[in-house]
Amino acid sequence: MVQLVDNLIERVFPRLRRKPQYAYPLGLAIFAVAALVRLALSQWLQDNTPFLTFFIAVLLASLIAGTGPGLLVVVASFFAGWYFYLPGPGWLPITNATVVALVSFSILSVLIVAVVHILNRKVEGLLNERSRNEALLQDSALGEMQLEQLNVELRHRLKNTFAVIAGLVSQSARYTRDIDQFAAALGGRLSAMGNAMDLVATRNFIGAPLSELISETMKPLVPPGSARFVMRGPETIVPSDVASALALTLHELGTNAIKYGAWSNDRGRVTVTWTLTRLDNDDSQFELFWSERGGPPVSAPERRGLGTTLIDSGFPTAQVERQFNEDGVQCRLVAVLKQATTRRTRGRASSLH
């Protein structure tokens, strides 16, 4: 599996960029496979899942072949699903349920293509960054060692990005029954992850400023009003390997506050505070406290959904404690963070405090 991902990153993307004429045939081939799989599964799939395999085809075509082929798969899947499965087979009659299904599929598919387009642009940026670094390191005595390290970091970053996207899509679909809720939940989570990646990129992939990470993640969630959200803590840099996970955790806490907690009324407020304690030259203990006040009484969720999973285990190496009481949710997050993980960042370790 690791070798397969490496081949995808090192060979497929550069080849498609050099030979774009292969992109559209590849997109059509992915659609054809999805259509055949959907046909083979027709006797087991229910009528309310006409686009199950086509969603996967849109995601794969956008990731591997690009935005244009991804949109081509959206159009082909739209008409294939309409003709064969809504209500099927044939074009008529056009019922309200048919219109809702087609519109929902179109909106969600375009959203997936758009998000993957942004991520593909970031992948191209990483590849271009590697090319620039290769040219700069050619005359350096340590150039070969540093170049190999950059390649390892690039492959690791890309594999993690694809794994997170695939996990979010599959887990959001697993825990969400309604397609509109699925689209909203997936869009919010990918947006939070994208903001974190942008902040990491502005610091040459060393990490993200914690105050900016929290502010950008909470910005689309905080309701209007005076002092509905307050954050306090020292300026620090969150390492790039945990920035996206922390953004997803904060996004889920904010979403729950809107649905059930302090932001579900017009007077509740949320306070986020954090501390950083230096342990040694490489490690620091990070502690973040999420506190809700003024909302309705809350209780522990009856079932464990994806949001709960992201909060409790989505932040690497963290210990998470949550309390549910009449004042609101209290969440405490403690983790050990690496100040410097590579030779390239070790010289700038002092900037992490």
GROMACS .gro file of C-alpha atoms in nm:
model
  353
    1MET     CA    1   0.000   0.000   0.000
    2VAL     CA    2   0.282   0.242   0.087
    3GLN     CA    3   0.455   0.165  -0.245
    4LEU     CA    4   0.126   0.223  -0.428
    5VAL     CA    5   0.082   0.567  -0.270
    6ASP     CA    6   0.444   0.657  -0.344
    7ASN     CA    7   0.393   0.564  -0.710
    8LEU     CA    8   0.078   0.777  -0.721
    9ILE     CA    9   0.261   1.079  -0.583
   10GLU     CA   10   0.594   1.040  -0.764
   11ARG     CA   11   0.471   0.916  -1.103
   12VAL     CA   12   0.100   0.972  -1.170
   13PHE     CA   13   0.085   1.342  -1.090
   14PRO     CA   14   0.400   1.443  -1.284
   15ARG     CA   15   0.297   1.227  -1.581
   16LEU     CA   16  -0.051   1.380  -1.596
   17ARG     CA   17   0.100   1.727  -1.582
   18ARG     CA   18   0.340   1.642  -1.866
   19LYS     CA   19   0.077   1.452  -2.068
   20PRO     CA   20  -0.262   1.611  -1.994
   21GLN     CA   21  -0.418   1.425  -2.290
   22TYR     CA   22  -0.431   1.118  -2.063
   23ALA     CA   23  -0.639   1.293  -1.796
   24TYR     CA   24  -0.982   1.283  -1.963
   25PRO     CA   25  -0.957   0.921  -2.082
   26LEU     CA   26  -0.853   0.828  -1.729
   27GLY     CA   27  -1.157   1.013  -1.590
   28LEU     CA   28  -1.388   0.831  -1.831
   29ALA     CA   29  -1.228   0.499  -1.735
   30ILE     CA   30  -1.292   0.570  -1.366
   31PHE     CA   31  -1.654   0.655  -1.447
   32ALA     CA   32  -1.694   0.336  -1.649
   33VAL     CA   33  -1.564   0.125  -1.361
   34ALA     CA   34  -1.799   0.302  -1.119
   35ALA     CA   35  -2.095   0.245  -1.353
   36LEU     CA   36  -2.014  -0.124  -1.387
   37VAL     CA   37  -1.975  -0.167  -1.012
   38ARG     CA   38  -2.305   0.014  -0.954
   39LEU     CA   39  -2.475  -0.214  -1.206
   40ALA     CA   40  -2.329  -0.524  -1.041
   41LEU     CA   41  -2.451  -0.407  -0.698
   42SER     CA   42  -2.800  -0.308  -0.814
   43GLN     CA   43  -2.969  -0.610  -0.663
   44TRP     CA   44  -2.822  -0.532  -0.318
   45LEU     CA   45  -2.835  -0.151  -0.314
   46GLN     CA   46  -3.154   0.030  -0.221
   47ASP     CA   47  -3.323   0.278  -0.453
   48ASN     CA   48  -3.222   0.571  -0.229
   49THR     CA   49  -2.851   0.515  -0.301
   50PRO     CA   50  -2.833   0.564  -0.680
   51PHE     CA   51  -2.506   0.758  -0.674
   52LEU     CA   52  -2.307   0.556  -0.420
   53THR     CA   53  -2.028   0.442  -0.654
   54PHE     CA   54  -2.040   0.765  -0.854
   55PHE     CA   55  -1.945   0.973  -0.547
   56ILE     CA   56  -1.629   0.763  -0.519
   57ALA     CA   57  -1.565   0.804  -0.894
   58VAL     CA   58  -1.591   1.185  -0.865
   59LEU     CA   59  -1.344   1.186  -0.575
   60LEU     CA   60  -1.092   0.958  -0.747
   61ALA     CA   61  -1.115   1.135  -1.084
   62SER     CA   62  -1.061   1.475  -0.919
   63LEU     CA   63  -0.768   1.351  -0.712
   64ILE     CA   64  -0.589   1.157  -0.985
   65ALA     CA   65  -0.689   1.316  -1.317
   66GLY     CA   66  -0.773   1.674  -1.218
   67THR     CA   67  -1.060   1.921  -1.200
   68GLY     CA   68  -1.175   1.895  -1.563
   69PRO     CA   69  -1.202   1.515  -1.564
   70GLY     CA   70  -1.367   1.534  -1.222
   71LEU     CA   71  -1.639   1.763  -1.359
   72LEU     CA   72  -1.674   1.533  -1.661
   73VAL     CA   73  -1.740   1.241  -1.425
   74VAL     CA   74  -1.997   1.455  -1.239
   75VAL     CA   75  -2.190   1.518  -1.564
   76ALA     CA   76  -2.166   1.156  -1.680
   77SER     CA   77  -2.275   1.028  -1.338
   78PHE     CA   78  -2.563   1.277  -1.329
   79PHE     CA   79  -2.717   1.143  -1.650
   80ALA     CA   80  -2.633   0.778  -1.578
   81GLY     CA   81  -2.794   0.790  -1.236
   82TRP     CA   82  -3.096   0.978  -1.370
   83TYR     CA   83  -3.156   0.741  -1.662
   84PHE     CA   84  -3.095   0.408  -1.491
   85TYR     CA   85  -3.189   0.462  -1.126
   86LEU     CA   86  -3.419   0.766  -1.084
   87PRO     CA   87  -3.682   0.625  -1.067
   88GLY     CA   88  -3.541   0.398  -1.335
   89PRO     CA   89  -3.495   0.310  -1.600
   90GLY     CA   90  -3.567   0.603  -1.835
   91TRP     CA   91  -3.590   0.978  -1.817
   92LEU     CA   92  -3.954   1.006  -1.708
   93PRO     CA   93  -4.143   1.062  -1.490
   94ILE     CA   94  -3.958   1.347  -1.316
   95THR     CA   95  -4.078   1.345  -0.955
   96ASN     CA   96  -3.989   1.576  -0.667
   97ALA     CA   97  -3.771   1.301  -0.522
   98THR     CA   98  -3.583   1.275  -0.853
   99VAL     CA   99  -3.517   1.651  -0.861
  100VAL     CA  100  -3.398   1.654  -0.498
  101ALA     CA  101  -3.164   1.359  -0.558
  102LEU     CA  102  -3.015   1.509  -0.875
  103VAL     CA  103  -2.969   1.855  -0.721
  104SER     CA  104  -2.816   1.710  -0.403
  105PHE     CA  105  -2.576   1.493  -0.602
  106SER     CA  106  -2.475   1.787  -0.821
  107ILE     CA  107  -2.410   2.022  -0.528
  108LEU     CA  108  -2.216   1.768  -0.324
  109SER     CA  109  -2.014   1.649  -0.625
  110VAL     CA  110  -1.916   2.003  -0.725
  111LEU     CA  111  -1.819   2.067  -0.362
  112ILE     CA  112  -1.595   1.758  -0.364
  113VAL     CA  113  -1.435   1.865  -0.695
  114ALA     CA  114  -1.378   2.218  -0.562
  115VAL     CA  115  -1.217   2.100  -0.238
  116VAL     CA  116  -0.997   1.849  -0.421
  117HIS     CA  117  -0.901   2.122  -0.672
  118ILE     CA  118  -0.775   2.337  -0.383
  119LEU     CA  119  -0.584   2.044  -0.236
  120ASN     CA  120  -0.440   1.955  -0.578
  121ARG     CA  121  -0.319   2.313  -0.610
  122LYS     CA  122  -0.147   2.273  -0.275
  123VAL     CA  123   0.005   1.945  -0.393
  124GLU     CA  124   0.139   2.122  -0.702
  125GLY     CA  125   0.277   2.393  -0.476
  126LEU     CA  126   0.456   2.134  -0.266
  127LEU     CA  127   0.598   1.971  -0.578
  128ASN     CA  128   0.712   2.312  -0.707
  129GLU     CA  129   0.866   2.384  -0.368
  130ARG     CA  130   1.059   2.059  -0.389
  131SER     CA  131   1.183   2.154  -0.737
  132ARG     CA  132   1.302   2.493  -0.613
  133ASN     CA  133   1.476   2.335  -0.316
  134GLU     CA  134   1.646   2.083  -0.544
  135ALA     CA  135   1.800   2.370  -0.743
  136LEU     CA  136   1.908   2.554  -0.428
  137LEU     CA  137   2.064   2.250  -0.264
  138GLN     CA  138   2.268   2.128  -0.562
  139ASP     CA  139   2.574   2.333  -0.463
  140SER     CA  140   2.548   2.256  -0.094
  141ALA     CA  141   2.767   1.999   0.079
  142LEU     CA  142   2.462   1.869   0.263
  143GLY     CA  143   2.236   1.910  -0.040
  144GLU     CA  144   2.187   1.541  -0.109
  145MET     CA  145   2.094   1.462   0.253
  146GLN     CA  146   1.856   1.757   0.284
  147LEU     CA  147   1.695   1.682  -0.052
  148GLU     CA  148   1.619   1.325   0.055
  149GLN     CA  149   1.471   1.460   0.377
  150LEU     CA  150   1.250   1.700   0.183
  151ASN     CA  151   1.132   1.415  -0.038
  152VAL     CA  152   1.044   1.206   0.265
  153GLU     CA  153   0.854   1.497   0.422
  154LEU     CA  154   0.671   1.567   0.096
  155ARG     CA  155   0.560   1.205   0.054
  156HIS     CA  156   0.456   1.189   0.418
  157ARG     CA  157   0.256   1.511   0.391
  158LEU     CA  158   0.079   1.406   0.073
  159LYS     CA  159  -0.005   1.059   0.202
  160ASN     CA  160  -0.145   1.209   0.522
  161THR     CA  161  -0.353   1.458   0.324
  162PHE     CA  162  -0.506   1.189   0.102
  163ALA     CA  163  -0.565   0.961   0.401
  164VAL     CA  164  -0.742   1.237   0.596
  165ILE     CA  165  -0.963   1.328   0.298
  166ALA     CA  166  -1.060   0.966   0.236
  167GLY     CA  167  -1.125   0.912   0.606
  168LEU     CA  168  -1.341   1.222   0.640
  169VAL     CA  169  -1.548   1.130   0.333
  170SER     CA  170  -1.607   0.770   0.438
  171GLN     CA  171  -1.665   0.841   0.808
  172SER     CA  172  -1.894   1.138   0.740
  173ALA     CA  173  -2.100   0.919   0.508
  174ARG     CA  174  -2.108   0.642   0.768
  175TYR     CA  175  -2.233   0.861   1.051
  176THR     CA  176  -2.467   1.087   0.847
  177ARG     CA  177  -2.795   0.956   0.703
  178ASP     CA  178  -2.915   1.272   0.527
  179ILE     CA  179  -2.726   1.388   0.218
  180ASP     CA  180  -2.760   1.760   0.305
  181GLN     CA  181  -2.619   1.700   0.653
  182PHE     CA  182  -2.343   1.494   0.495
  183ALA     CA  183  -2.252   1.781   0.260
  184ALA     CA  184  -2.258   2.042   0.540
  185ALA     CA  185  -2.054   1.828   0.782
  186LEU     CA  186  -1.794   1.730   0.521
  187GLY     CA  187  -1.765   2.086   0.387
  188GLY     CA  188  -1.710   2.229   0.736
  189ARG     CA  189  -1.444   1.973   0.825
  190LEU     CA  190  -1.255   2.015   0.497
  191SER     CA  191  -1.272   2.393   0.535
  192ALA     CA  192  -1.120   2.372   0.884
  193MET     CA  193  -0.844   2.145   0.753
  194GLY     CA  194  -0.781   2.377   0.457
  195ASN     CA  195  -0.745   2.683   0.684
  196ALA     CA  196  -0.489   2.495   0.893
  197MET     CA  197  -0.292   2.398   0.580
  198ASP     CA  198  -0.291   2.760   0.462
  199LEU     CA  199  -0.152   2.881   0.794
  200VAL     CA  200   0.115   2.608   0.792
  201ALA     CA  201   0.214   2.708   0.437
  202THR     CA  202   0.270   3.071   0.544
  203ARG     CA  203   0.536   2.949   0.789
  204ASN     CA  204   0.727   2.738   0.534
  205PHE     CA  205   0.552   2.424   0.663
  206ILE     CA  206   0.713   2.451   1.007
  207GLY     CA  207   0.378   2.498   1.180
  208ALA     CA  208   0.080   2.728   1.232
  209PRO     CA  209   0.045   3.022   1.475
  210LEU     CA  210  -0.192   2.889   1.742
  211SER     CA  211  -0.389   3.211   1.793
  212GLU     CA  212  -0.446   3.247   1.418
  213LEU     CA  213  -0.537   2.878   1.389
  214ILE     CA  214  -0.804   2.910   1.659
  215SER     CA  215  -0.933   3.243   1.522
  216GLU     CA  216  -0.961   3.120   1.160
  217THR     CA  217  -1.125   2.793   1.266
  218MET     CA  218  -1.384   2.965   1.487
  219LYS     CA  219  -1.455   3.261   1.256
  220PRO     CA  220  -1.734   3.094   1.052
  221LEU     CA  221  -1.890   2.943   1.366
  222VAL     CA  222  -1.906   3.225   1.624
  223PRO     CA  223  -2.258   3.376   1.634
  224PRO     CA  224  -2.302   3.755   1.629
  225GLY     CA  225  -2.303   3.935   1.960
  226SER     CA  226  -2.072   4.088   2.217
  227ALA     CA  227  -1.800   3.866   2.366
  228ARG     CA  228  -1.950   3.538   2.243
  229PHE     CA  229  -1.597   3.403   2.199
  230VAL     CA  230  -1.281   3.484   2.396
  231MET     CA  231  -0.936   3.328   2.362
  232ARG     CA  232  -0.625   3.381   2.572
  233GLY     CA  233  -0.280   3.229   2.571
  234PRO     CA  234   0.084   3.282   2.479
  235GLU     CA  235   0.192   3.316   2.118
  236THR     CA  236   0.327   2.986   1.994
  237ILE     CA  237   0.359   2.773   1.682
  238VAL     CA  238   0.167   2.446   1.655
  239PRO     CA  239   0.375   2.190   1.459
  240SER     CA  240   0.245   2.115   1.112
  241ASP     CA  241   0.183   1.747   1.190
  242VAL     CA  242  -0.089   1.835   1.444
  243ALA     CA  243  -0.229   2.165   1.314
  244SER     CA  244  -0.497   2.007   1.093
  245ALA     CA  245  -0.603   1.763   1.365
  246LEU     CA  246  -0.633   2.045   1.621
  247ALA     CA  247  -0.838   2.251   1.374
  248LEU     CA  248  -1.077   1.958   1.324
  249THR     CA  249  -1.111   1.913   1.702
  250LEU     CA  250  -1.191   2.282   1.754
  251HIS     CA  251  -1.434   2.276   1.461
  252GLU     CA  252  -1.628   1.987   1.616
  253LEU     CA  253  -1.638   2.160   1.956
  254GLY     CA  254  -1.769   2.477   1.791
  255THR     CA  255  -2.027   2.286   1.587
  256ASN     CA  256  -2.154   2.112   1.901
  257ALA     CA  257  -2.173   2.448   2.079
  258ILE     CA  258  -2.399   2.578   1.799
  259LYS     CA  259  -2.623   2.271   1.805
  260TYR     CA  260  -2.649   2.201   2.176
  261GLY     CA  261  -2.428   2.429   2.384
  262ALA     CA  262  -2.342   2.789   2.460
  263TRP     CA  263  -2.397   2.917   2.106
  264SER     CA  264  -2.742   2.761   2.073
  265ASN     CA  265  -2.896   3.066   2.244
  266ASP     CA  266  -2.835   3.442   2.230
  267ARG     CA  267  -2.630   3.485   2.549
  268GLY     CA  268  -2.393   3.189   2.587
  269ARG     CA  269  -2.019   3.234   2.545
  270VAL     CA  270  -1.712   3.020   2.484
  271THR     CA  271  -1.366   3.080   2.628
  272VAL     CA  272  -1.053   2.908   2.498
  273THR     CA  273  -0.731   2.935   2.699
  274TRP     CA  274  -0.400   2.757   2.658
  275THR     CA  275  -0.061   2.726   2.823
  276LEU     CA  276   0.276   2.594   2.707
  277THR     CA  277   0.533   2.451   2.948
  278ARG     CA  278   0.882   2.376   2.823
  279LEU     CA  279   0.999   2.024   2.909
  280ASP     CA  280   1.337   2.014   2.732
  281ASN     CA  281   1.505   2.145   2.416
  282ASP     CA  282   1.272   1.951   2.188
  283ASP     CA  283   0.944   1.903   2.375
  284SER     CA  284   0.684   2.125   2.539
  285GLN     CA  285   0.364   2.036   2.721
  286PHE     CA  286   0.063   2.199   2.559
  287GLU     CA  287  -0.264   2.238   2.749
  288LEU     CA  288  -0.584   2.383   2.600
  289PHE     CA  289  -0.908   2.443   2.791
  290TRP     CA  290  -1.246   2.491   2.619
  291SER     CA  291  -1.512   2.635   2.851
  292GLU     CA  292  -1.878   2.711   2.773
  293ARG     CA  293  -2.095   2.936   2.990
  294GLY     CA  294  -2.451   3.066   2.966
  295GLY     CA  295  -2.590   2.791   2.745
  296PRO     CA  296  -2.857   2.532   2.824
  297PRO     CA  297  -2.776   2.233   3.050
  298VAL     CA  298  -2.590   1.966   2.855
  299SER     CA  299  -2.536   1.595   2.899
  300ALA     CA  300  -2.306   1.335   2.746
  301PRO     CA  301  -2.418   1.219   2.400
  302GLU     CA  302  -2.621   0.899   2.392
  303ARG     CA  303  -2.437   0.767   2.086
  304ARG     CA  304  -2.081   0.812   1.970
  305GLY     CA  305  -2.070   0.987   1.634
  306LEU     CA  306  -1.783   1.105   1.414
  307GLY     CA  307  -1.774   1.445   1.588
  308THR     CA  308  -1.723   1.281   1.926
  309THR     CA  309  -1.451   1.059   1.779
  310LEU     CA  310  -1.267   1.359   1.631
  311ILE     CA  311  -1.279   1.540   1.965
  312ASP     CA  312  -1.173   1.247   2.182
  313SER     CA  313  -0.909   1.091   1.956
  314GLY     CA  314  -0.856   1.322   1.657
  315PHE     CA  315  -0.563   1.512   1.811
  316PRO     CA  316  -0.244   1.300   1.804
  317THR     CA  317  -0.086   1.207   2.141
  318ALA     CA  318  -0.341   1.417   2.330
  319GLN     CA  319  -0.526   1.330   2.648
  320VAL     CA  320  -0.882   1.465   2.628
  321GLU     CA  321  -1.120   1.512   2.920
  322ARG     CA  322  -1.477   1.641   2.876
  323GLN     CA  323  -1.737   1.730   3.137
  324PHE     CA  324  -2.107   1.792   3.077
  325ASN     CA  325  -2.292   1.999   3.339
  326GLU     CA  326  -2.547   2.275   3.379
  327ASP     CA  327  -2.291   2.546   3.303
  328GLY     CA  328  -2.197   2.388   2.970
  329VAL     CA  329  -1.927   2.170   2.818
  330GLN     CA  330  -1.575   2.182   2.963
  331CYS     CA  331  -1.300   2.021   2.754
  332ARG     CA  332  -0.935   1.990   2.857
  333LEU     CA  333  -0.671   1.887   2.604
  334VAL     CA  334  -0.313   1.800   2.709
  335ALA     CA  335  -0.036   1.691   2.473
  336VAL     CA  336   0.340   1.697   2.429
  337LEU     CA  337   0.443   1.892   2.120
  338LYS     CA  338   0.769   1.865   1.931
  339GLN     CA  339   0.942   2.198   1.882
  340ALA     CA  340   1.159   2.081   1.592
  341THR     CA  341   1.124   1.762   1.393
  342THR     CA  342   1.380   1.801   1.114
  343ARG     CA  343   1.727   1.936   1.057
  344ARG     CA  344   1.573   2.210   0.842
  345THR     CA  345   1.365   2.345   1.134
  346ARG     CA  346   1.607   2.275   1.418
  347GLY     CA  347   1.792   2.602   1.366
  348ARG     CA  348   1.466   2.792   1.416
  349ALA     CA  349   1.351   2.611   1.729
  350SER     CA  350   1.373   2.928   1.936
  351SER     CA  351   1.089   3.078   1.730
  352LEU     CA  352   0.844   2.825   1.868
  353HIS     CA  353   0.804   3.016   2.193
   0.00000   0.00000   0.00000
